[in-house]
Coordinates of C-alpha atoms (C1' of nucleotides) in Angstrom, one line a residue:
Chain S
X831 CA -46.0 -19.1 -187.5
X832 CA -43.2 -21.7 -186.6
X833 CA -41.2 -20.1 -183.2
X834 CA -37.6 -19.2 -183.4
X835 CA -34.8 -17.2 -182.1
X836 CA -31.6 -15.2 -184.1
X837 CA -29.1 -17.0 -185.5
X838 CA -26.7 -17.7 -182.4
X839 CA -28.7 -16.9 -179.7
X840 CA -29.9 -18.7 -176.8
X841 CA -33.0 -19.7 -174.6
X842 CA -31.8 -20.3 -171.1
X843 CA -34.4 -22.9 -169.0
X844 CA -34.6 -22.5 -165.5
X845 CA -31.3 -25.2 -165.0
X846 CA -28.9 -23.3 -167.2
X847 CA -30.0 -20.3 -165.4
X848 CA -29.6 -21.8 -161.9
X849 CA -26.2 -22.8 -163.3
X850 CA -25.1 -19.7 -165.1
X851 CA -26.2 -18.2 -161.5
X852 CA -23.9 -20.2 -160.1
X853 CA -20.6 -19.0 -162.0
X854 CA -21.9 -15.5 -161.9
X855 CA -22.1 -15.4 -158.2
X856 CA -19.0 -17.8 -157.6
X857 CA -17.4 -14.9 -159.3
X858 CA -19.0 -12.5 -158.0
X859 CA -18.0 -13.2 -154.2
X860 CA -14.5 -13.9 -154.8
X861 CA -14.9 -10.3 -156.7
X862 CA -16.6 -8.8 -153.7
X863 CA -14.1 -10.4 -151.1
X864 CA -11.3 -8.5 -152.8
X865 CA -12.7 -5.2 -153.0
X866 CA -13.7 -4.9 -156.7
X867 CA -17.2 -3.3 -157.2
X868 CA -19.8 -3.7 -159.5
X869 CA -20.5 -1.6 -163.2
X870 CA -22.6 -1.9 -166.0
X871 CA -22.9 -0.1 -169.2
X872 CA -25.7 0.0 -171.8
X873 CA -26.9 -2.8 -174.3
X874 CA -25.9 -0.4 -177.2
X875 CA -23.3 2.4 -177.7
X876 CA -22.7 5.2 -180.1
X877 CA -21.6 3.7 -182.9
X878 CA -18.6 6.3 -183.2
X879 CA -17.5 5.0 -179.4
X880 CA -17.2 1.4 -180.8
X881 CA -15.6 2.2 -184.6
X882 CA -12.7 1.4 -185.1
X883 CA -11.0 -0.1 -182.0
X884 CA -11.2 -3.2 -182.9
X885 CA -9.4 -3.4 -186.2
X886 CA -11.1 -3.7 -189.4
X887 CA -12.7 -7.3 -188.8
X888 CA -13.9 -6.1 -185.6
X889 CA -15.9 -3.6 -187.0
X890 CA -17.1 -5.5 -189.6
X891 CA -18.5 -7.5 -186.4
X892 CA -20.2 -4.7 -184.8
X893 CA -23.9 -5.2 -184.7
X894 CA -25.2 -1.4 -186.0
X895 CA -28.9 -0.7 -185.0
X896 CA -30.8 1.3 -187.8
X897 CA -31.9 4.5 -187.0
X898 CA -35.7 5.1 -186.6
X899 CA -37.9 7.9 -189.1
X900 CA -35.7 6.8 -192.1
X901 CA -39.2 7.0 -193.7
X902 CA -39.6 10.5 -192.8
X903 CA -40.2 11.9 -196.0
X904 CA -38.4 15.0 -195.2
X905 CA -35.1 13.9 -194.9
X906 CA -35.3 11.5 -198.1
X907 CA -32.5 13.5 -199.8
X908 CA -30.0 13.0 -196.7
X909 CA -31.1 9.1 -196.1
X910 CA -30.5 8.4 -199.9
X911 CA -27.3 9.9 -199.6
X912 CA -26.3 7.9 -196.7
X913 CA -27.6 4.5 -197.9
X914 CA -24.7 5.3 -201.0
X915 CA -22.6 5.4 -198.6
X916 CA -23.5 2.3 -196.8
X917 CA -23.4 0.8 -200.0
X918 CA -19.7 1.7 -200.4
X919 CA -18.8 0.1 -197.1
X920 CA -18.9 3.6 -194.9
X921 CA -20.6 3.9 -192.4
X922 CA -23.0 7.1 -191.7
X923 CA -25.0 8.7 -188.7
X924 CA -27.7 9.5 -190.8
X925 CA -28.3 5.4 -191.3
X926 CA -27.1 4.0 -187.8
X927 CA -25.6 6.1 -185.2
X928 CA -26.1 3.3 -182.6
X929 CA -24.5 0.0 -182.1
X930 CA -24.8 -3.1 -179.5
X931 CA -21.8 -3.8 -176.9
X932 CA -19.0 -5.5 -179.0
X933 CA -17.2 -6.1 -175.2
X934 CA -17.2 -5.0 -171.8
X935 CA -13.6 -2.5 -172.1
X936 CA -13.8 0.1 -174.4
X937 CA -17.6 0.8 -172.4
X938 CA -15.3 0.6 -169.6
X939 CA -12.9 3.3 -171.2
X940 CA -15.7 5.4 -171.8
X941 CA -17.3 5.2 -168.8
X942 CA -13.8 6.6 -166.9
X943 CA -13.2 8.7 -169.3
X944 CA -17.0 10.7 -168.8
X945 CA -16.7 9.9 -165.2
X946 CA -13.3 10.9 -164.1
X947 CA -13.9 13.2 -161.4
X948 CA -16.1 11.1 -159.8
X949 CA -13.9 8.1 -159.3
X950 CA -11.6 7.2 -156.8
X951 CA -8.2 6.0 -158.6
X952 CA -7.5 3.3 -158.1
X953 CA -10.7 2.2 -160.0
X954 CA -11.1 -1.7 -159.4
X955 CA -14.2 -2.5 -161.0
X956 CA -15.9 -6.5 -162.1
X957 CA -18.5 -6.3 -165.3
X958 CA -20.8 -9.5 -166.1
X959 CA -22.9 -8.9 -169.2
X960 CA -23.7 -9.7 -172.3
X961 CA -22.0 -8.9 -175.7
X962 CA -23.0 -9.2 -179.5
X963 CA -21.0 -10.0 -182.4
X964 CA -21.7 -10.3 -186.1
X965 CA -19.7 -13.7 -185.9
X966 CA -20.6 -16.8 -188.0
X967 CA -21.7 -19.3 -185.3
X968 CA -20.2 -22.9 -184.6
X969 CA -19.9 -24.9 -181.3
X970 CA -18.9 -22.8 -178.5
X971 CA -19.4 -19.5 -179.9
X972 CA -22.3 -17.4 -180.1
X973 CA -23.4 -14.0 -181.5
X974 CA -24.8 -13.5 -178.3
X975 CA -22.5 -14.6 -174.9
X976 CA -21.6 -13.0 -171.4
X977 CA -18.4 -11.8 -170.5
X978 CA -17.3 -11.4 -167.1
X979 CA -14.0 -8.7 -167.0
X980 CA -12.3 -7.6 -163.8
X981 CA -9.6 -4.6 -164.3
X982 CA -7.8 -2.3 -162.2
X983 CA -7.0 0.4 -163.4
X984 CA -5.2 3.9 -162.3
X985 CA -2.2 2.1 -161.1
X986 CA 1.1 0.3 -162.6
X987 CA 1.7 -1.5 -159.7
X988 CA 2.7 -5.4 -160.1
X989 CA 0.6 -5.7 -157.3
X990 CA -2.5 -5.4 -159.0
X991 CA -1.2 -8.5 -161.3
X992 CA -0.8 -10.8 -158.3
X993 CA -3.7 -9.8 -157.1
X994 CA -5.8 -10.7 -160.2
X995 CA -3.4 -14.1 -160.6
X996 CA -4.9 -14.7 -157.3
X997 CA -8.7 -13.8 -158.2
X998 CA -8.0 -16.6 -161.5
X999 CA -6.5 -19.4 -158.3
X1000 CA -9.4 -18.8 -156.3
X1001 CA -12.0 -18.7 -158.5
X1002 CA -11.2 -21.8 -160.5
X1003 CA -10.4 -23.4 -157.0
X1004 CA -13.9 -22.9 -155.6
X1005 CA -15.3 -23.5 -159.1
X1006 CA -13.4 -27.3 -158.1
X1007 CA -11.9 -27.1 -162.1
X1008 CA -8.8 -29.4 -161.8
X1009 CA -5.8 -29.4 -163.0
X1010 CA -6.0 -25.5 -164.3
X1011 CA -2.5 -23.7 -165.8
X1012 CA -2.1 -20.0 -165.2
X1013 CA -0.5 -19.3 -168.1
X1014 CA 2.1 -16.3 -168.2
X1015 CA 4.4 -14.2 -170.4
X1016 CA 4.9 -10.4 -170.8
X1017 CA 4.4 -8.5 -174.3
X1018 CA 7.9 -7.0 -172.9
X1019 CA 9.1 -10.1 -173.3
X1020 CA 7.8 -10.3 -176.8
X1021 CA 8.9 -7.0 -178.2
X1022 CA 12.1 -8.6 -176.5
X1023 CA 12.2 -11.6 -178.7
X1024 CA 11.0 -8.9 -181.9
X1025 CA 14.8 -6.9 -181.3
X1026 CA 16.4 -10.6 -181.3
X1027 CA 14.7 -11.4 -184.4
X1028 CA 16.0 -8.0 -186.2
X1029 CA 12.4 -7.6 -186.3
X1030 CA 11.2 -4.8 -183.8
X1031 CA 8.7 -3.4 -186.4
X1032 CA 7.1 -7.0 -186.8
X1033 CA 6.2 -7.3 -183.3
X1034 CA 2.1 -7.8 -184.4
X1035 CA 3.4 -10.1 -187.2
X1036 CA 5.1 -12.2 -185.0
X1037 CA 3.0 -12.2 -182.0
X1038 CA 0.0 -13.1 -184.3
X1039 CA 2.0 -15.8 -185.7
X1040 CA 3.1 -17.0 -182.1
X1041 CA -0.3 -17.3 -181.0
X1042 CA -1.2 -20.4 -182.9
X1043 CA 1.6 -22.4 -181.8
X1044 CA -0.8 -24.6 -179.7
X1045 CA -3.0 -25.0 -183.1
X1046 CA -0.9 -25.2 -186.3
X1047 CA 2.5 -26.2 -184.4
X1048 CA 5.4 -25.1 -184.5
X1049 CA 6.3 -25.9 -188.6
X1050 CA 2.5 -24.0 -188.9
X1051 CA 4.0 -20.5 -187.0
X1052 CA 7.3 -21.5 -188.7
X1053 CA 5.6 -21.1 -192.1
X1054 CA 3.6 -18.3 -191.1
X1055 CA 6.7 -16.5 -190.0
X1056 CA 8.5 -17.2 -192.9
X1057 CA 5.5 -15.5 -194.9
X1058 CA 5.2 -12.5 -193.2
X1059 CA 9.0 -11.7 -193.6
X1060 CA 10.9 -12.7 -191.0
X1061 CA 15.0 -13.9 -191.0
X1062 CA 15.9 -17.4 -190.9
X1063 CA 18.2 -16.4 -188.3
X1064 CA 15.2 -14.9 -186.5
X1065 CA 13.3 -17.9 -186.6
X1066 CA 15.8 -19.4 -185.0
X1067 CA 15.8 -17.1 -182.0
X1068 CA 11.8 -17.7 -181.9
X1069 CA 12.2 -21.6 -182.0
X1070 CA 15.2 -21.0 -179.6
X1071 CA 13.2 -19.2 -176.8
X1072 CA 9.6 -21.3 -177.7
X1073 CA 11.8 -24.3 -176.9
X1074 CA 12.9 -23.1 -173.2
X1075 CA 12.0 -25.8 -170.6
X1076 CA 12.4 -26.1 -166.8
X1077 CA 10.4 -24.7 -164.1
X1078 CA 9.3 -20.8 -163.5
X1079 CA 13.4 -19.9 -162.4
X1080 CA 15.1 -21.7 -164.7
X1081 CA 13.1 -20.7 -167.7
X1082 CA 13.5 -17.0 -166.6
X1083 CA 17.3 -17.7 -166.0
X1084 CA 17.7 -19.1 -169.6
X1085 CA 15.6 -15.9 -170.9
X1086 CA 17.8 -13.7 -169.2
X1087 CA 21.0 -14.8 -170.6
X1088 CA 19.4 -15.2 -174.3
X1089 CA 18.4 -11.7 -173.7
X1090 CA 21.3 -10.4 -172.6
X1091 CA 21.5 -6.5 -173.6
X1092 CA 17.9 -6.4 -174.8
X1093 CA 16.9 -3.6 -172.2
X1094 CA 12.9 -4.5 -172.8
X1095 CA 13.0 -8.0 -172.5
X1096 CA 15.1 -7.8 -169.2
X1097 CA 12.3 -5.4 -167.8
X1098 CA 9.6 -7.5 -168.9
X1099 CA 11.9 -10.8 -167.1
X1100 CA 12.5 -8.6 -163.8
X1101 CA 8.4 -7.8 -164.1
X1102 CA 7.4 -11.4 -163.8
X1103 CA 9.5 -12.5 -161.6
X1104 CA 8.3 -9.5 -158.9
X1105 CA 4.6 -10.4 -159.9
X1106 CA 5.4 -14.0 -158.6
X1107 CA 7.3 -12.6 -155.4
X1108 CA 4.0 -10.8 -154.7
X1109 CA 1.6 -14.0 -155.8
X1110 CA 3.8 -16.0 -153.3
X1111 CA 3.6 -13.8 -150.6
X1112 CA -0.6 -13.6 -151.1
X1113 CA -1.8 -16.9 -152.4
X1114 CA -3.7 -19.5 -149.9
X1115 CA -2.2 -22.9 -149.2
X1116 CA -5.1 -25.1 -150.7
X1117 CA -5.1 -23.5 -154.0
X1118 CA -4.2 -26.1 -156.6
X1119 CA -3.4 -24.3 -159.9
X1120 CA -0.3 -23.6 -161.5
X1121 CA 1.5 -20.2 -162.6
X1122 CA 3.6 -21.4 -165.8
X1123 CA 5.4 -19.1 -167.5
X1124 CA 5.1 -19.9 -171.3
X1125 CA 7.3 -17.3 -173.5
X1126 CA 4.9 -18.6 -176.5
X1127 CA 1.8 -16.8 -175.0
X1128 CA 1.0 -14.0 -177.2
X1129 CA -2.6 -13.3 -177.2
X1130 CA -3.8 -11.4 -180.5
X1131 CA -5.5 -8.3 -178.5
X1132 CA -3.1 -5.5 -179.6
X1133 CA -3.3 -3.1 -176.7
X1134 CA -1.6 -5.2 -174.5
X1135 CA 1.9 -3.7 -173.6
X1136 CA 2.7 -5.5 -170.4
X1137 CA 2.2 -8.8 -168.7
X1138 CA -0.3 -11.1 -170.3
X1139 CA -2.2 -14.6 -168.7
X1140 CA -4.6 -16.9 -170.2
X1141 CA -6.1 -19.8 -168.3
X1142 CA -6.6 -23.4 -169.1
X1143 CA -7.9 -26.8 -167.5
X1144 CA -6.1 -29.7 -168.7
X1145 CA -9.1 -31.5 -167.9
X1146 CA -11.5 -31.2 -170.6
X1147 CA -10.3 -30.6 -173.9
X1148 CA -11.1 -27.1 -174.9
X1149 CA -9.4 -23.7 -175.8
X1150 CA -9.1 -21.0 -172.9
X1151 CA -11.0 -20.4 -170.3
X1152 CA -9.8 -16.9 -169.4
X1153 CA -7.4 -14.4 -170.3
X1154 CA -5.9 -10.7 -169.8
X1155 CA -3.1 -8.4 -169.3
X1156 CA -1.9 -5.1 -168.6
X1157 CA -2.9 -2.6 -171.3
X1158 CA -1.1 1.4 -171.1
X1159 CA -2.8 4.0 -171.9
X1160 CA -6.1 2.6 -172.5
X1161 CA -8.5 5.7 -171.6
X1162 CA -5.9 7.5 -174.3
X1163 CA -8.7 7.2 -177.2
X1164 CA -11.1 9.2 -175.2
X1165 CA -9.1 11.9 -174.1
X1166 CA -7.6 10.9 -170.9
X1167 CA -4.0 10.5 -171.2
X1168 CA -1.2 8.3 -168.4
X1169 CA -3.7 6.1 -167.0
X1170 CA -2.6 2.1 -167.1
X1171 CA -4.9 -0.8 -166.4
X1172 CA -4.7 -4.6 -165.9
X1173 CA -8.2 -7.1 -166.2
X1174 CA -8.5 -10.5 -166.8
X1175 CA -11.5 -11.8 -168.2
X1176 CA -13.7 -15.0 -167.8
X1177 CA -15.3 -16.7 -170.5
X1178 CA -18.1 -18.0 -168.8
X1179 CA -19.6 -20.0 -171.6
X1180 CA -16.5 -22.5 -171.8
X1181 CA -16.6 -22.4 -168.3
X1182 CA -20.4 -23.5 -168.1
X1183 CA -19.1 -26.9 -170.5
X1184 CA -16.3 -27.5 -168.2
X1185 CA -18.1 -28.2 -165.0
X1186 CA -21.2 -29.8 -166.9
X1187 CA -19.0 -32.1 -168.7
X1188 CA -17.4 -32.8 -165.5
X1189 CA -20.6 -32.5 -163.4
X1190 CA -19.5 -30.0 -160.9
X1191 CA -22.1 -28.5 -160.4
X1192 CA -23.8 -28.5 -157.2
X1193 CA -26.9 -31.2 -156.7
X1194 CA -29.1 -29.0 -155.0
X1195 CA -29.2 -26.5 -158.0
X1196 CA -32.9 -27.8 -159.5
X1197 CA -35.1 -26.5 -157.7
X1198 CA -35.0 -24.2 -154.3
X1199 CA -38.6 -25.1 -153.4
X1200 CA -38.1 -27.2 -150.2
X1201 CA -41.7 -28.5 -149.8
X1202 CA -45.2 -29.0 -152.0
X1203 CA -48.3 -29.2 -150.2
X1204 CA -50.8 -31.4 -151.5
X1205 CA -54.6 -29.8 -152.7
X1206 CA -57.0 -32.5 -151.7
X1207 CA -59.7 -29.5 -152.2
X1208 CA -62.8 -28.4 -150.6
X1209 CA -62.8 -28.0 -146.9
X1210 CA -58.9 -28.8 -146.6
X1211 CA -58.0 -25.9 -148.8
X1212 CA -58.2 -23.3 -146.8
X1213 CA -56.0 -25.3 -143.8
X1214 CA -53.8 -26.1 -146.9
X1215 CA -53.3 -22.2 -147.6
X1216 CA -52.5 -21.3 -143.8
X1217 CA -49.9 -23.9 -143.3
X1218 CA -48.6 -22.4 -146.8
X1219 CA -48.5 -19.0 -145.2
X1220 CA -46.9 -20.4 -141.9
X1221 CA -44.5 -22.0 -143.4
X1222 CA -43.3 -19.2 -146.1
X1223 CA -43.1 -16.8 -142.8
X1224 CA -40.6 -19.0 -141.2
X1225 CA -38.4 -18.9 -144.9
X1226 CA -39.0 -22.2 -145.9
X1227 CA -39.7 -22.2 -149.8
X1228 CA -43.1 -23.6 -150.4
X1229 CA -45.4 -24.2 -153.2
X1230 CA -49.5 -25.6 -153.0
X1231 CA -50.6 -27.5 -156.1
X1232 CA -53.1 -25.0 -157.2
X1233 CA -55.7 -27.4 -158.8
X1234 CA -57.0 -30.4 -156.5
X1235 CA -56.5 -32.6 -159.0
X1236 CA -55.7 -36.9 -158.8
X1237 CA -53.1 -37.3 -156.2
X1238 CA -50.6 -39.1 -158.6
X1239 CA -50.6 -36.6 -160.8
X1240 CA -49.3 -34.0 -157.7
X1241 CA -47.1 -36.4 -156.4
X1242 CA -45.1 -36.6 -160.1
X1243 CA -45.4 -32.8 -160.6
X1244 CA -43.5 -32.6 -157.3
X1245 CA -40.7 -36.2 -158.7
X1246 CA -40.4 -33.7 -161.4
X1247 CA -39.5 -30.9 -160.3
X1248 CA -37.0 -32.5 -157.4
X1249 CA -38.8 -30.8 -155.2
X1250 CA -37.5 -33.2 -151.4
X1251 CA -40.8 -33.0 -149.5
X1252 CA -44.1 -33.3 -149.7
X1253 CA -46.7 -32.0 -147.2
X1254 CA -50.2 -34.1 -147.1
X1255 CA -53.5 -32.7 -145.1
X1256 CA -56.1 -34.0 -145.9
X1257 CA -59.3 -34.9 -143.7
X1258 CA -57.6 -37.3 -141.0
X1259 CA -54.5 -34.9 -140.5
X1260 CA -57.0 -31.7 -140.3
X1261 CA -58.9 -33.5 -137.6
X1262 CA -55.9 -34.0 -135.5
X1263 CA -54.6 -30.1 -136.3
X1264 CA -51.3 -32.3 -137.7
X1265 CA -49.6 -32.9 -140.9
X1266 CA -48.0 -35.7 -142.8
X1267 CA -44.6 -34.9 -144.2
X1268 CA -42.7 -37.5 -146.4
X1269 CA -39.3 -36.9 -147.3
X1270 CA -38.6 -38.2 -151.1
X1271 CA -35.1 -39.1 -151.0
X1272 CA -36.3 -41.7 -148.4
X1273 CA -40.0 -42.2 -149.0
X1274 CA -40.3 -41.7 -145.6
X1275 CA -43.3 -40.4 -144.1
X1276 CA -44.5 -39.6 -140.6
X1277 CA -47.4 -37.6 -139.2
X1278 CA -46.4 -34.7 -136.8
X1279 CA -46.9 -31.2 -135.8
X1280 CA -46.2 -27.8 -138.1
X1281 CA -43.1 -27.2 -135.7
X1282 CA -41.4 -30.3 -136.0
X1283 CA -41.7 -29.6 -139.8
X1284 CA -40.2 -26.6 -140.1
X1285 CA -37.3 -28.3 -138.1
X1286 CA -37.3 -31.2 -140.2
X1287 CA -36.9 -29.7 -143.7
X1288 CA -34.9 -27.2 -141.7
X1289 CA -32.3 -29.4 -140.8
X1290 CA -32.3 -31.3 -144.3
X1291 CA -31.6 -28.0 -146.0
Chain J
rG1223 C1' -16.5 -13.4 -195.9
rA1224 C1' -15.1 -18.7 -198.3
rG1225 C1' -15.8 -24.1 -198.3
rA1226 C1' -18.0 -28.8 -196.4
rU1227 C1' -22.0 -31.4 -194.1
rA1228 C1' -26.6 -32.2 -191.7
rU1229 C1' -32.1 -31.1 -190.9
rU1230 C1' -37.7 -37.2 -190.6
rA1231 C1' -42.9 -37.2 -183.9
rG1232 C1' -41.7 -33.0 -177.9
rC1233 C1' -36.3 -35.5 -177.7
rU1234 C1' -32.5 -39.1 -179.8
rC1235 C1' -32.4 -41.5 -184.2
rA1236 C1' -33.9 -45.7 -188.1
rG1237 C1' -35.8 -45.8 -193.2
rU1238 C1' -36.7 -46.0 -199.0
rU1239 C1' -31.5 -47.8 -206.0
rG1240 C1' -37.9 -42.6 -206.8
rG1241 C1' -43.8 -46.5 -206.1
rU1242 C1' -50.0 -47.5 -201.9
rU1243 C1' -51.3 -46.4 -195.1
rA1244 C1' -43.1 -43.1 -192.8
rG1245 C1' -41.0 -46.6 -188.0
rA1246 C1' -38.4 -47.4 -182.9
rG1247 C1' -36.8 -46.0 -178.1
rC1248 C1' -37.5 -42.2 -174.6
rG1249 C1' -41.0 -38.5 -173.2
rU1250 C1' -46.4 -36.9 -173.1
rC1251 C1' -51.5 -38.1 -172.1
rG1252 C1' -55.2 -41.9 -170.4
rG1253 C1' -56.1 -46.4 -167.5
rA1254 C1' -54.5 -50.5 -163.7
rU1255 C1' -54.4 -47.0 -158.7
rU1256 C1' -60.5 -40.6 -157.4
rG1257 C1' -54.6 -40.6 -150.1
rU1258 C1' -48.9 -42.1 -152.3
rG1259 C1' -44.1 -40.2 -156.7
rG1260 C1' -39.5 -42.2 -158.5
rU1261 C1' -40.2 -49.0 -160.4
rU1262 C1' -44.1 -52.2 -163.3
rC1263 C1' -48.2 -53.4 -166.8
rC1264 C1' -52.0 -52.0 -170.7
rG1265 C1' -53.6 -48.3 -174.2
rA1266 C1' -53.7 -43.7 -177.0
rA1267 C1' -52.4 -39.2 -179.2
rG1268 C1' -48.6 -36.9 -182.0
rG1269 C1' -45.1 -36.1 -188.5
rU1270 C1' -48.0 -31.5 -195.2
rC1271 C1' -40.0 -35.9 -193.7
rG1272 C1' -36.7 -27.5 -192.1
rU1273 C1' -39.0 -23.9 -195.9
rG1274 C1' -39.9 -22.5 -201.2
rG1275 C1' -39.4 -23.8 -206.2
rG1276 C1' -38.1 -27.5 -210.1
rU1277 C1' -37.6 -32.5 -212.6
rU1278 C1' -41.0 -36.8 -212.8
rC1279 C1' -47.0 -40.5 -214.3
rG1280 C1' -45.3 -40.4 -209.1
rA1281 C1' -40.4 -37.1 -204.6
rC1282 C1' -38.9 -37.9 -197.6
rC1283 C1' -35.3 -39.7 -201.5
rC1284 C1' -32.9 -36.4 -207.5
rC1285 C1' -31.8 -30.8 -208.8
rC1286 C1' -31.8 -25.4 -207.4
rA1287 C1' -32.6 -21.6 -203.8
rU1288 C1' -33.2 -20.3 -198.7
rA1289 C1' -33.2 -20.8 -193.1
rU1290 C1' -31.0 -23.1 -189.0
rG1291 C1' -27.2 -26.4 -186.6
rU1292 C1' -22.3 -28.6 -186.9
rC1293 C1' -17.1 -28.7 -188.9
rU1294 C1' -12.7 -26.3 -191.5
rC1295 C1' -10.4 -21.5 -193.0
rC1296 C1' -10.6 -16.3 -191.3
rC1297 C1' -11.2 -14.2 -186.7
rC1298 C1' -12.3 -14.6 -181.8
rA1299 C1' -14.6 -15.5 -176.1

RNA sequence: GAGAUAUUAGCUCAGUUGGUUAGAGCGUCGGAUUGUGGUUCCGAAGGUCGUGGGUUCGACCCCCAUAUGUCUCCCCA
């Protein structure tokens, strides 16, 4: 049979996984550094946890597992009946009661919500794992990707933004991305600019709309608007707000006075500007991103009612590279009322294009094996295999061609591979208890003793 | 869920208005070189032209279906 793999999923070789490792423990230390600890959550959920927080395309999205014995002749009457359900688009237990990970926070919800009593609030927690969606593939986006989500929650301090502002600066600093934008706006902001628009009950409609204003333009959202109901004179106060320019003070300074009575928008102007008071007072000197605030950030994900952030490199063209907010009352769902959170997430495949396009990656990613000992076979094997144990007990990665086979053909296994040295003993180097080491960046080689090689390949490392 | 487009050797791609044995580069393997890789030279292997039907004397080429990739819409990371 011809090999393959589902639609939308990936192999990863030993390079993209060096890579991937890369990111994911980049991440991981900055993560670490500021005090956020580890979770993970199952593959698959209860379908019931999953339904129906995601709106209706979301669930059409969700990848349902079918339930096993639905041959069980027994229950025939009950399957049937649920199949004529499926068949009317509702979904039943007695068909599929299980479903994979659509994203990393509603398993995150969950998990607080069963584990409460047994967490110290507040909860700062980082997730990296993967997710499935029923999506139609194209470039970029998969039915199966990883996403990487760092949230505090249990606390409404504007701290907790800065902080994660910070975590997106030094991340994408020590990543080496240039020329990254930190974008920023509050859904305060938003509902804000929904009052001034006559349109408080549109706010969805408008922010959906918004959104798109990098794609479609502004005519597009201006169409779109018009469609969905909106006042001319409303429009107006969009275009008028969209159009804001200066730097971080003066744009909030325009706001303000555009705003002026609009109790929410003011809250979500005074809320920015103490999240950048706090980023100011925390942020290192050598970080090179910028915070711009950017009142036409909307973000489609409903549950935000706070600030909201999305990240992007000017650098390479692509969409975002990250994104989050502060959501209320998230834990709400399952039963546990007045508890706020804030995450940002990293989309870690977009990220993986960004630094191969721009080759930042590290060099020495290829292989970690720092030395291959030649087999020249018979009586120099078993010398071979005790330098191979003397050297793996001082930590230096080594490897010993299994197979004494033509020397040329060793010599390109270890090209190949990038492994940097290679160890030769054959008869003249076992008489002398010595070794010959040759370095293949330089194609130097020299004869000396097990010592000096562990310091030489040592020192290279 | 809708539309468009592509699929030829391990990889990247030529090709034929429908006519015997489908080509190249790179890679792989063998040799020059059984103790010197990355450079060079010589040689070889490798394809039921994505899969299944149909039209035709004859299909890699035309038609239909299907799988997978890519693009647009929808939605999203």
């Amino acid at each position: 049979m011809k090999p393959s793999i589902p639609q939308g999923t990936r192999d990863f070789s030993p390079i993209e996984v060096r890579k991937r490792q890369y990111i994911f423990q980049t991440l991981k230390n900055i993560f670490e550094c500021s005090g956020f600890q580890p979770l993970e959550t199952p593959a698959m959920e209860n379908l019931s946890t999953l339904m129906g927080k995601y709106g209706d395309e979301g669930d059409r999205l969700i990848f349902k597992i079918l339930n096993n014995g639905l041959d069980n002749i027994e229950k025939r009457a009950k399957i049937e009946a649920g199949f004529l359900q499926i068949l009317s688009g509702k979904n039943t237990s007695d068909i599929t009661e299980r479903a994979l990970r659509y994203d990393l926070t509603i398993p995150f919800a969950r998990y607080i919500a069963m584990h409460q009593n047994d967490i110290a609030f507040p909860f700062r927690r980082y997730q990296m794992q993967p997710v499935w969606r029923a999506d139609r593939p194209q470039r970029g986006r998969y039915r199966e990707f990883w996403q990487c989500d760092c949230d505090v929650v249990g606390s409404t301090s504007l701290l907790n933004e800065a902080e994660l502002l910070c975590i997106y600066q030094n991340a994408f600093h020590k990543l080496q991305i240039p020329d990254i934008s930190v974008k920023l706006n509050s859904r305060k902001i938003l509902a804000g600019l929904a009052e001034l628009a006559d349109a408080p009950n549109q706010l969805t409609d408008i922010t959906v709309a918004l959104d798109k204003l990098d794609k479609i333009g502004w005519d597009g959202v201006k169409r779109e608007l018009e469609q969905r109901g909106i006042s001319e004179k409303g429009i107006l106060a969009i275009e008028k707000i969209t159009q804001i320019e200066g730097n971080n003070d003066t744009k909030l300074r325009e706001l303000s006075v555009i705003m002026q009575g609009i109790e929410i928008g003011q809250r979500g102007i005074e809320e920015i500007q103490q999240t950048l008071h706090y980023y100011e007072t925390l942020k290192q000197e050598n970080w090179q991103g910028q915070i711009v605030i950017d009142f036409s950030l909307a973000r489609g994900l409903n549950y935000y009612t706070g600030i909201i952030v999305e990240v992007t490199t000017g650098a390479v063209k692509m969409g975002s590279i990250g994104g989050g907010g502060r959501y209320d009352d998230l834990t709400g769902l399952f039963g546990v009322k007045g508890l706020s959170g804030v995450g940002i997430s990293f989309g870690i495949d977009r990220i993986f294009d960004v630094l191969d396009e721009l080759q930042l990656f590290p060099q020495n990613l290829t292989s970690t094996t720092q030395v291959l000992i030649i087999n020249f076979g018979g009586e120099n094997e078993p010398y071979a295999l005790s330098v191979l144990q003397y050297l793996r007990a001082k930590g230096i990665a080594s490897e010993f061609y299994p197979d004494a086979v033509k020397f040329d053909k060793q010599m390109k296994y270890a090209n190949k591979r990038g492994i940097p040295f290679v160890l030769l003993l054959g008869d003249d180097e076992r008489a002398n208890q010595k070794v010959s080491l040759k370095n293949f960046n330089t194609g130097e080689q020299k004869l000396m003793s097990l010592n000096e090689v562990v310091e030489t390949i040592s020192a290279n490392v």
